[in-house]
Amino acid sequence: MKTIKAVVALALALCLLAPPGVYASSHREAPITALDRTADVTDWYAFVSYDNPNNVTFILNVDPLLEPANGPNYFPFDPNVLYEMHVDNDQDGLDDVTFQFRFTTQIRQPNLFTGFVGGIAGIPQITSLDGTGSEGLSLRQTYTVTMVRHGRTVCLNDGKTLFAVPSNVGPETMPDYASLFSQGIYSLDGGVKVWAGTADDPFFIDLGAAFDSLNFRKGVGPVLSAAIDADDTHNYAPDAVGGYNVNSMVLEVPIAWLTADGKIHPATDKRAVIGTYGSTSRPQITVRRSPNPAVSYNLFGNGYQQVNREGNPLINEVIIGTGSKDRFSMDVPKNDAQFANFVLNPVLASVFSSLGVPVPPAPRTDLLLLVQYEAPICPGCGPKDAGPVADLLRLNTGIPPTPVGKQKRLGFLAGDDAGFPNGRRPVDDVFDIAARAVAGILVDATKYGTPLGDGVQTKTEGFNNAFPYVMPANNGRDSSHTGPGQPGCTGQPGGICPE
Amino acid sequence: MKYALALILVAAATFSFAQNDSPNSNGDLSPAQRSVTEAQRLIAEKPGEYNGYNALAIALIRRARETSDPGYYAQAEDAVEQSLKLSPNNFDTKQIQVSILLGKHEFPSALEAAQTLNKQVPDAVMVYGLLTDANMALGNYQDAETSAQWMLNLRPGNLPALIRAAQLRELFGDVDGSYELFEMAFQSTASTETEERAWLLTQMGRLRLVSGNTGAAEKLLQQALAEFLNYPEAMGTLAKVRLLQQRYEEAVALSQQCYKSVPSPQNLYELAEALRLAGRKDEAKKAYADFETRSLVESSAKNNANRELIFYYADYAHQPDKALAVAKQEYSWRHDLYTLDAYAWALHVNGQDAEARKQIEAALAVGIRDAQLFRHAGEIALQAGDREAAERYLKESAELNAMGSEQARITLANLTPGR
């Protein structure tokens, strides 16, 4: 959902003019620099693994709207960014278990102009991430996964060199991309699985319509017909993220690693519930360095500052006011009480109201279940267990996964208890769920249950229902995007998306 | 949408040419020309929306910097005016206005305008960048540091903040620290942003050059030129490497190429210097004369080549009174360390060494470690009769082994009998 942020941030991007000539004499002016996109968290997912009720899978996606054809070096992870997955297991909003990803870039063929090449210039096609068949991976990234728990840091690599899966350049360079994708799946000690690389962005939304002041496609949104609302498998409006890639880190770990006492608990037990979020951080930098460099600048040591975070898929984008977004992004969830008013009196609710959609009056305490520990996600939590207002994606690990095929895009709202806002799976239609939550469906499903939605019900490229739960990256040579007037809306006559 | 825009730019690069701007001899449009084309298309598509005009203004600012042609700033101002008609008081547009002021070197007005925006929205990160730029240019280094640091705190690692912090570190004498930040910015810049990458590599190369490491400088500058063919600033900096390596003919060729791409008075001055050092006296004389004519045209404007003009009058034309007049004019409105240095030198060639010393020491007090500034300080101290200080400064300059060190060595040798 942070794709949205990329749009909101456009305004700023336009003003990212770097220094003009500071001295009349020297032309030191920088060109317009880009946003910090490598540290931009696009989406955060946490769910009980579909095939194993004893495991939880986390997905941290960064770097939005990657165009598959945008060579020559495509989109590596940033070696200067610390990527983290955070877990609170005792309702205090603070980290108890943290998983960290750090990337290193190798340039193996410094004379090549492109990151990936194969099948030409005497270099074989890329068929492997390492060894024979990997020669064409000039730009290759390796990574480490560490777990911080009980004050101890453990490297989970299990002695293996983990390679990030590159973007899908095209069939001439990478004749069997599916194989490269699978080679990136690593099974580590303790039943842990990990995958990192460029993948199809699983997020789906009619972004253009949503941000043109909720100007949805005619005959589709913002109020969905019963027939469209009941259809979880066809799109009635263009999926603006269709055909784009994203950089993805996927980690599957035993639930016993995540709970406070190392045990698995039933759904009714508060110890089954975890609060999670994903973040990116960069080394803390001061203009003046301390004489002791370790104090002021310590790459991958302590001196880190958070750049961005995501817990729930709607808070940062549609709830937090534009002027507070940077503050929100750099702060920790435990301090979110300062933003509580955005939740209790969301601007989006008044927008809906102005469109004639009935919404409950503020303060919207019904939305607090997104930012505090309470039923129905934590039925075992009493009033004293609510914890601070904190944007954490809460997951009850005692609720078993819904089998593939029975999952509902509206998740919790449609009786599929293993879906958002109980954690979040790639299939969850978070835009529709969030819109309805803001409109008050949790207060009274009859009175405030307007079936709001954008008409994008599912991912154009489909879903991967097994680890790593993301689809292989779209192919740079042959992929395309969907838009109004174009094919890609299977629910519409002829599959053509409405204007 | 920034990304969508980038994609459209890529497409524009392949298919379209600007209407009112001619492509270079290779038929390619520069990145700024492509942005201009794209913005014009946006405006044609949705003439009632301000975004297109803002995009056009930014593209024109970029083009102004690419070409050193201030005429583009006037066009950018027109675009901003259109934008404000459609969306009065738009905060983005106001920031663009400040950027135009900075581009025109109207630093005092830029500072005032940025301060107003800062009061309006205290958490807007980029406004701190505008404040830093204006303060740095005026010599308010403490204020510049405060803004840059807050920018780094508010959004850690953001590239505009890294670049400004890197620039301040150099001015504060921390060349390695400056390099480190530019390198970090480089690592975080997407490979598709070739112009940005070339610019960052050029800064890194320049930092290696000022600390006397011509080998490392050359490697970085070649890398910049590989990222972005014939990148003028990289060619200009490489020309300085060649001068230091005493490969004068190559320096001349590079300076000529650089001046051809960006025909600014500053680049003409650099070319004249290279020609003089290469012993091509007549050509140098002509280039200097052209430089004088051209720089005088814009001398009374704020966006000028007055720093070069001061050194031209002081060291080449031997017209100390003119050097001082221009220096006083600059000093009347900005006190950045490069202006202090030029003013000090103008005072020195006019025999006013007590005041010259005050100014050059104020410049050095910022922390800068620059061989040319140390040499100036040495010569000034010597003429002021402080042999001990002169020796200290000249040695600093000589040890840096960069532009200015050679002359410092010569003065030192004359100073120390038997050397």
CSV table of C-alpha atoms in Angstrom, one decimal, chain A residues 3-40 63-81 139 207 212 244 280-290 293 296-297 299 304-308 322-327 329-330 481, chain B residues 1-3 5 7 10 51 54-55 58 61-62 65 68 91-93 95-96 99 102-103 105 107 123 125-126 130 133 136-137 145 148-150 152-160 162-165 167-172 174 176-177 180-184 187-188 191-193 195-197 199 203 206 231 233 262 264 266-267 302 304-308 330 334 336 338 366:
chain,number,residue,atom,x,y,z
A,3,THR,CA,2.8,2.4,-3.5
A,4,ILE,CA,0.5,5.2,-2.6
A,5,LYS,CA,3.3,6.9,-0.8
A,6,ALA,CA,5.2,7.1,-4.0
A,7,VAL,CA,2.4,9.1,-5.4
A,8,VAL,CA,2.0,11.3,-2.4
A,9,ALA,CA,5.7,11.9,-2.4
A,10,LEU,CA,5.6,13.1,-6.0
A,11,ALA,CA,5.0,16.6,-4.7
A,12,LEU,CA,8.2,16.4,-2.7
A,13,ALA,CA,10.1,14.7,-5.5
A,14,LEU,CA,9.4,17.7,-7.7
A,15,CYS,CA,11.2,19.8,-5.1
A,16,LEU,CA,14.2,17.6,-4.6
A,17,LEU,CA,16.3,20.1,-6.3
A,18,ALA,CA,19.8,19.6,-5.1
A,19,PRO,CA,22.2,22.4,-4.5
A,20,PRO,CA,22.6,25.1,-7.1
A,21,GLY,CA,25.9,26.7,-7.6
A,22,VAL,CA,27.1,27.7,-4.2
A,23,TYR,CA,30.0,29.5,-5.6
A,24,ALA,CA,29.8,31.6,-8.6
A,25,SER,CA,33.0,30.1,-9.8
A,26,SER,CA,32.5,26.4,-9.7
A,27,HIS,CA,29.7,24.5,-11.3
A,28,ARG,CA,29.0,22.2,-8.4
A,29,GLU,CA,25.3,22.1,-8.8
A,30,ALA,CA,23.8,18.7,-8.4
A,31,PRO,CA,21.1,17.6,-10.7
A,32,ILE,CA,17.7,16.6,-9.4
A,33,THR,CA,18.2,13.7,-7.1
A,34,ALA,CA,15.7,10.9,-6.6
A,35,LEU,CA,13.8,10.0,-3.6
A,36,ASP,CA,15.2,7.5,-1.2
A,37,ARG,CA,13.5,4.7,-3.0
A,38,THR,CA,15.7,1.8,-1.9
A,39,ALA,CA,14.6,2.5,1.7
A,40,ASP,CA,11.0,3.0,0.8
A,63,ASP,CA,11.4,0.0,-3.7
A,64,PRO,CA,8.1,0.6,-5.4
A,65,LEU,CA,6.9,0.2,-9.0
A,66,LEU,CA,10.0,-1.3,-10.5
A,67,GLU,CA,9.6,-1.3,-14.3
A,68,PRO,CA,10.8,-4.8,-15.4
A,69,ALA,CA,12.5,-3.4,-18.6
A,70,ASN,CA,14.4,-0.7,-16.8
A,71,GLY,CA,18.0,-2.0,-17.3
A,72,PRO,CA,20.9,-2.1,-17.5
A,73,ASN,CA,21.5,-2.7,-13.8
A,74,TYR,CA,17.9,-3.1,-12.6
A,75,PHE,CA,17.3,-2.7,-8.9
A,76,PRO,CA,19.6,-4.1,-6.4
A,77,PHE,CA,19.0,-3.8,-2.6
A,78,ASP,CA,20.9,-1.0,-1.0
A,79,PRO,CA,24.0,-2.1,0.9
A,80,ASN,CA,23.7,1.0,3.1
A,81,VAL,CA,20.2,0.1,4.3
A,139,LEU,CA,26.0,-7.4,-10.5
A,207,LEU,CA,-4.1,3.6,-7.9
A,212,ASP,CA,-7.9,11.2,-8.4
A,244,TYR,CA,5.6,-4.1,-12.0
A,280,THR,CA,14.4,0.3,6.8
A,281,SER,CA,17.2,2.2,8.5
A,282,ARG,CA,20.3,4.0,7.5
A,283,PRO,CA,23.5,4.8,9.4
A,284,GLN,CA,23.1,7.9,11.6
A,285,ILE,CA,25.1,10.7,10.1
A,286,THR,CA,26.3,13.9,11.5
A,287,VAL,CA,27.6,16.8,9.5
A,288,ARG,CA,30.6,17.0,11.8
A,289,ARG,CA,32.2,13.7,12.5
A,290,SER,CA,33.3,12.9,16.0
A,293,PRO,CA,34.6,7.7,13.8
A,296,SER,CA,29.4,9.3,14.7
A,297,TYR,CA,29.4,6.9,11.8
A,299,LEU,CA,28.0,1.3,9.4
A,304,TYR,CA,21.1,3.6,13.0
A,305,GLN,CA,18.2,5.8,12.3
A,306,GLN,CA,14.9,4.5,10.9
A,307,VAL,CA,13.9,5.8,7.5
A,308,ASN,CA,10.6,4.2,7.0
A,322,THR,CA,1.1,14.6,5.0
A,323,GLY,CA,2.8,17.1,7.2
A,324,SER,CA,3.5,14.4,9.8
A,325,LYS,CA,4.7,11.6,7.6
A,326,ASP,CA,8.4,12.1,8.1
A,327,ARG,CA,8.0,12.2,11.8
A,329,SER,CA,8.4,7.3,9.5
A,330,MET,CA,11.4,8.0,11.8
A,481,HIS,CA,1.0,-3.0,-17.7
B,1,MET,CA,4.2,8.8,-9.9
B,2,LYS,CA,7.7,10.1,-9.8
B,3,TYR,CA,8.6,6.7,-11.1
B,5,LEU,CA,7.4,10.0,-14.8
B,7,LEU,CA,9.5,5.8,-17.2
B,10,VAL,CA,12.9,6.9,-20.8
B,51,ASN,CA,1.7,19.9,-12.1
B,54,ASN,CA,5.9,22.7,-12.1
B,55,ALA,CA,7.5,19.9,-14.0
B,58,ILE,CA,12.0,22.1,-12.8
B,61,ILE,CA,16.1,24.9,-13.9
B,62,ARG,CA,17.9,21.7,-14.8
B,65,ARG,CA,22.4,24.3,-15.0
B,68,SER,CA,24.8,27.9,-17.8
B,91,PHE,CA,3.7,24.8,-1.4
B,92,ASP,CA,5.6,22.8,-4.0
B,93,THR,CA,5.5,25.7,-6.4
B,95,GLN,CA,9.8,25.7,-3.2
B,96,ILE,CA,10.5,25.7,-6.9
B,99,SER,CA,15.2,27.0,-6.3
B,102,LEU,CA,19.2,30.0,-5.8
B,103,GLY,CA,19.9,29.2,-9.4
B,105,HIS,CA,22.4,33.3,-7.1
B,107,PHE,CA,20.9,34.1,-2.2
B,123,ASP,CA,8.6,19.6,9.0
B,125,VAL,CA,12.4,18.3,4.7
B,126,MET,CA,13.4,19.9,1.4
B,130,LEU,CA,17.0,25.3,0.5
B,133,ASP,CA,22.0,26.2,0.2
B,136,MET,CA,26.2,28.0,2.6
B,137,ALA,CA,26.4,30.5,-0.3
B,145,GLU,CA,25.1,23.1,9.4
B,148,ALA,CA,21.6,20.1,7.0
B,149,GLN,CA,21.7,18.2,10.3
B,150,TRP,CA,18.0,18.5,10.9
B,152,LEU,CA,19.6,14.2,8.0
B,153,ASN,CA,17.7,13.6,11.3
B,154,LEU,CA,14.2,14.1,9.8
B,155,ARG,CA,14.7,11.7,6.9
B,156,PRO,CA,17.9,9.7,7.5
B,157,GLY,CA,20.1,9.1,4.5
B,158,ASN,CA,18.0,11.2,2.1
B,159,LEU,CA,20.2,12.0,-0.9
B,160,PRO,CA,19.8,15.8,-0.9
B,162,LEU,CA,23.8,13.6,2.2
B,163,ILE,CA,25.0,15.9,-0.6
B,164,ARG,CA,24.7,19.0,1.5
B,165,ALA,CA,26.4,17.4,4.5
B,167,GLN,CA,29.7,19.8,0.9
B,168,LEU,CA,29.8,21.2,4.4
B,169,ARG,CA,32.3,18.5,5.5
B,170,GLU,CA,34.6,19.6,2.8
B,171,LEU,CA,34.3,23.3,3.8
B,172,PHE,CA,34.9,22.3,7.4
B,174,ASP,CA,36.9,16.9,6.5
B,176,ASP,CA,37.6,12.1,3.7
B,177,GLY,CA,34.3,12.5,5.5
B,180,GLU,CA,32.4,9.0,2.4
B,181,LEU,CA,29.0,10.8,2.1
B,182,PHE,CA,29.3,11.3,-1.6
B,183,GLU,CA,30.2,7.6,-2.0
B,184,MET,CA,27.2,6.7,0.1
B,187,GLN,CA,25.7,3.7,-3.8
B,188,SER,CA,22.1,4.7,-3.1
B,191,SER,CA,21.9,2.8,-12.0
B,192,THR,CA,19.4,4.4,-14.4
B,193,GLU,CA,20.1,7.9,-13.0
B,195,GLU,CA,23.5,12.0,-14.7
B,196,GLU,CA,23.2,11.9,-11.0
B,197,ARG,CA,25.8,9.2,-10.8
B,199,TRP,CA,27.8,14.2,-10.9
B,203,GLN,CA,32.5,15.3,-6.8
B,206,ARG,CA,37.4,16.4,-7.3
B,231,TYR,CA,29.9,14.9,-19.0
B,233,GLU,CA,31.9,18.8,-15.3
B,262,VAL,CA,28.9,24.6,-21.6
B,264,SER,CA,30.1,29.8,-19.6
B,266,GLN,CA,33.9,30.3,-16.0
B,267,ASN,CA,34.8,27.5,-18.4
B,302,LYS,CA,24.5,38.2,-8.8
B,304,ASN,CA,28.4,36.1,-12.4
B,305,ALA,CA,32.0,34.9,-12.9
B,306,ASN,CA,33.4,37.5,-10.6
B,307,ARG,CA,35.7,35.2,-8.6
B,308,GLU,CA,37.5,34.3,-11.9
B,330,GLU,CA,31.1,40.6,-4.1
B,334,ARG,CA,28.2,37.5,0.5
B,336,ASP,CA,31.4,32.6,1.9
B,338,TYR,CA,35.7,31.6,-1.5
B,366,VAL,CA,35.9,27.7,8.5
